[in-house]
Each structure stands twice: as structure tokens, then as C-alpha cells.
Amino acid sequence: MSWAFLRDLLSGVNKYSTGIGRIWVAVVFMFRLLVYVAAAENIWKHEHDEFECNIKQPGCENVCFDHFFPVSHIRLWALQLIMVSTPSLLVIFHVAYRENREKHQNQKLYRNPGKIDGGLLCTYLISLILKTGFEIVFLVLFYKLYNGFKIPRLVKCDIKPCPNIVDCYISKPTEKMIFLYFLVATSCLCIVLNLGELSYLIFKYSIKCYLKRHVKKQQ
Amino acid sequence: MDWGALHTILGGVNKHSTSIGKIWLTVLFIFRIMILVVAAEKVWGDEQDDFVCNTLQPGCRNVCYDHFFPISHIRLWALQLIFVSTPALLVAMHVAYRRHEKKRQFRKGDQKCDFKDIEEIRKQRFRIEGSLWWTYTSSIFFRLIFEAVFMYAFYFMYDGFRMPRLMKCNAWPCPNTVDCFVSRPTEKTVFTIFMIAVSSICILLNVAELCYLLTKFFLRRSKKAGNSKQQPNHENKEETKQNEMNELISDSCQNTVIGFSS
């Protein structure tokens, strides 16, 4: 019970997505989930042990680490992945509801229960808006919590019980910064894909509606 | 044997749940179990190693850690999740018993049994009525009790939901009052509040499901009482249709593709 659950969820979503939606699933799976599990987790694994302060005062390192990393990057990244994948469940639930309705009434109510039209289109658009919203919220959270996306080598700390201003050194700052930029870049790419899919769906169904009305008027 | 086993067990129960029950199960798996395994366990991973006390006295750190953390948050959450998932087994057992009875009837060649083969019995989905209604409602009631008990236990043991940075300890063998520092207190507070919030959402979902089941029960009873007075006519057919629609709405999301076995 771990990231495999999310992988199964994403594979389920893929069936009912548009072409851009499938690219989004591939990006999330390959460039975010896989990178997280295979690489990023190990970089942040010993962040607390390897955080060193130039002082022997017991408790000073703990307190300084807690001050500079209220919520670790890697936990925020994990939460972001989970929250961003969850809105797709709305679409899965809606399709399952449609299929269940057809089964109960023993007749074909929809041309294809998985086709994005009618109520399912609204659900899909809502899920896209929620996904984009979550991405933006987490990027803003990252920016606000860590004063930009930089990870300095040295931080100065003077919180009790540290007796004076103490130098503290963060482990692997460059590697962490590279992966942080990678996270931000893939987030932005996913936002662009979501917005693109939103525009495409709205445009497609507006044209459809317009043509229908046009044809009706001509008749 | 891990959380995946729980997923397999509860997935079978999912088929016989109401739609609110299915939402509850989704929240349980994604926002509680998954967060616990993927994030929270790592935050609490180094809790004893990085619990530092301002003393060189051997044993003082151990004793102080044990005094302030009789049961770690992570273990309490794991217990809570197991206890909260267990009442669903009552429903699973009841369904299994009913299936067993139907199979017995089928094998005897009972004419009441209108299934064509054993496979159909295995795949049949039981409606929540009769004795299954009582089992299902009791399981929700127990879930609520367990959630409330664990939330109270958390609050009582840790004096609220905040993790302090500094704790003062004077348990023997510490020579005097000693400052002890907890590792990652802010991150732990954030995750504690998150888990409490999701627990509260689960409690609300359970209360909503209980209300829904009770309403359905009383409506059914009043309809039965009403029907027994009326003569059968076309109005009954419409009522039956309305009942079917209500059933459809409550039985939605049956084939959710999140790995729940059918």
C-alpha cells in the first residue's frame, strides 16, 4: 500500500481522458512520481541527521532545523502528488455511475458511458480546474515557506537554546535545489497541459453547440 | 501482511456499501492510509534518535522520551485505522453467511432459489435491508465510537494536538530538570492536524450515512404501512419506479476503478 495505489488510480483515469489528459498522466507518472520514488526520496532521507550546526549545545540543531524546515520539501512534494491526482476520481465515479445506471435499467442510455459529453464534461472540467488549483496552491506554498526556490548552503540561527548566532549547514543543497527546480518545472508543465486541455474542451464543445444551433435554425 | 491486505479485505465490502460508504472508503485509503505510509511514517522515523536532552547522564534521554511519548503518534494512528476498518468485516461476514445459505439452497435444488449457477451467487450484490441493514448500521455505529475514542485518546495523551519544541523532564535518573528537544515539532504538528481533520471528515461521513440509512428505513416502513391500506393499482408501479430511481442514486459508483475487487 504505497505509491502503487496512486499508479493504479492514474491508469484507471487514463481510459476516460482526452489526448492531452493522457499526456498529463504520462508526465505525472514518469517525471513526477517515478523521479520522486527513484531519486528525490533518497536525497532528503537523512536531511535531519546531516544538518550540522557549529555548536555543541544540545537541542540547538533540533530547534534550528525545525525553524528552517517547518514542513520538509519531500513531504510537500508527496502531498502535492496525492492532491493533484485525486480530482480525477470525480471522473471515475461519474463514469461508474453512468455504467451502473445502464445496467440497472437494462437499456443503452448513453452512446458510450466513457465519452466526455453532457454531465461528464462538467465533471471533467471541474476536475481540471481543481487539479490546476492544487498545483498553483502548492507552488505558492513552496515559494512562501522557503523564500523562493533556493536552498542555501549556510543558514544562521539564534533561537533558544542556541547561545548566540550559530552557523548551520544544510546537507546536499545543490542537489536539492536541482530537484526542486525540476519539481517546479514539471508542475508548471502540468499546469500548462491542464489549461490547454480546458481550453480545448471548451472550444470543441462551444463549436459543437454552435453548429447544432446553426443546423437547427437552417432546418 | 501489510496495508495492502486491508485494501483487499475492504475492497470486497465496497460492493455492498452505500455511495457515502464508498466515499468514506476512498477518503480512508487515499487521505489516511496512504498519507500515513508515504509521508507521516518518515516524519516520525527518527523521533527517538533525534530526541536530544541537555545532559550527559546515561538513561536520562530514554526515560524522558518514554515519559513524554508513551505511545507514538504513528502507532496510535495505525491502531485507529485498523480498529476503524474492522467493523466493515461484520458486513463482510454477514454477506458471506447469506451467500453460503444461497449456495446451500441451490445445491439442494430448492425451487425458491432462482439463480442459474454458483458463479451468479458469488457475484450477487445484496441490498441493504432486513438483517443486513442492522449489521451495516451497527458497523457504522462502531466506526463512529472508535474514531471518537481515538481522537479523545490523542487529545488526552498529548495535551492537545500541538507538538512542543522543548519539554522539561526531571524523571529519574536525570539529575535535575533537564531540557529535552523534540525533532521536527512543526512538521509533526502539521501532520497531526491534517490527520485529525481527515478523521473529523470521516466522522461526518459516517454520521451522514447513518442518517441516510435511518431515513431510508423509516420511509420504507411508512410506505409499507401505506401500501397495505391501498389496493394495488398503477400508482404502485410509479412508486416502484421511484424506489428504483432512489436505489440507483444510492447504488451509484459501484464499479469504481480504484482497484476494489468485484
Short mmCIF file of C-alpha atoms in Angstrom, two decimals, chain A residues 67-142:
data_model
loop_
_atom_site.label_atom_id
_atom_site.label_comp_id
_atom_site.label_asym_id
_atom_site.label_seq_id
_atom_site.Cartn_x
_atom_site.Cartn_y
_atom_site.Cartn_z
CA HIS A 67 12.82 26.66 12.25
CA PHE A 68 14.24 26.46 8.72
CA PHE A 69 12.22 23.41 7.58
CA PRO A 70 8.73 23.63 9.12
CA VAL A 71 7.50 21.08 6.58
CA SER A 72 10.14 19.21 4.62
CA HIS A 73 10.27 19.69 0.81
CA ILE A 74 9.83 16.00 0.26
CA ARG A 75 6.62 15.84 2.30
CA LEU A 76 5.16 18.82 0.46
CA TRP A 77 6.08 17.12 -2.82
CA ALA A 78 4.31 13.89 -1.73
CA LEU A 79 1.21 15.79 -0.61
CA GLN A 80 1.19 17.70 -3.90
CA LEU A 81 1.31 14.45 -5.91
CA ILE A 82 -1.56 12.95 -3.94
CA MET A 83 -3.77 16.07 -4.04
CA VAL A 84 -3.17 16.64 -7.74
CA SER A 85 -4.14 13.05 -8.65
CA THR A 86 -7.29 12.98 -6.53
CA PRO A 87 -9.69 15.16 -8.62
CA SER A 88 -9.55 12.52 -11.36
CA LEU A 89 -11.55 10.29 -9.02
CA LEU A 90 -14.58 12.50 -9.71
CA VAL A 91 -14.49 11.45 -13.37
CA ILE A 92 -14.09 7.76 -12.47
CA PHE A 93 -17.04 7.98 -10.06
CA HIS A 94 -19.22 9.67 -12.68
CA VAL A 95 -18.45 7.07 -15.37
CA ALA A 96 -19.11 4.25 -12.87
CA TYR A 97 -22.45 5.91 -12.02
CA ARG A 98 -23.40 6.04 -15.71
CA GLU A 99 -22.48 2.38 -16.28
CA ASN A 100 -24.40 1.37 -13.17
CA ARG A 101 -27.49 3.27 -14.36
CA GLU A 102 -27.40 1.49 -17.72
CA LYS A 103 -27.04 -1.88 -16.02
CA HIS A 104 -29.97 -1.24 -13.67
CA GLN A 105 -32.27 -0.06 -16.42
CA ASN A 106 -31.10 -2.77 -18.83
CA GLN A 107 -31.02 -0.35 -21.74
CA LYS A 108 -28.46 1.79 -23.51
CA LEU A 109 -28.83 5.29 -22.08
CA TYR A 110 -25.54 6.63 -23.41
CA ARG A 111 -23.79 6.07 -26.73
CA ASN A 112 -20.63 5.47 -24.71
CA PRO A 113 -20.63 5.94 -20.91
CA GLY A 114 -16.95 6.93 -21.02
CA LYS A 115 -17.38 9.65 -23.67
CA ILE A 116 -16.89 13.16 -22.36
CA ASP A 117 -20.23 14.85 -23.00
CA GLY A 118 -23.14 16.26 -21.04
CA GLY A 119 -22.74 15.91 -17.29
CA LEU A 120 -19.41 14.10 -17.61
CA LEU A 121 -18.00 17.14 -19.43
CA CYS A 122 -18.84 19.34 -16.42
CA THR A 123 -17.27 16.83 -14.05
CA TYR A 124 -14.16 16.66 -16.23
CA LEU A 125 -13.84 20.44 -16.41
CA ILE A 126 -14.27 20.72 -12.63
CA SER A 127 -11.56 18.10 -12.10
CA LEU A 128 -9.22 20.05 -14.42
CA ILE A 129 -9.86 23.29 -12.53
CA LEU A 130 -9.27 21.55 -9.19
CA LYS A 131 -6.03 19.97 -10.41
CA THR A 132 -4.72 23.32 -11.65
CA GLY A 133 -5.80 24.98 -8.40
CA PHE A 134 -3.93 22.44 -6.28
CA GLU A 135 -0.78 22.78 -8.38
CA ILE A 136 -0.79 26.56 -8.01
CA VAL A 137 -1.51 26.37 -4.26
CA PHE A 138 1.43 24.05 -3.67
CA LEU A 139 3.81 26.13 -5.79
CA VAL A 140 2.83 29.24 -3.83
CA LEU A 141 3.26 27.30 -0.57
CA PHE A 142 6.74 26.19 -1.59
#
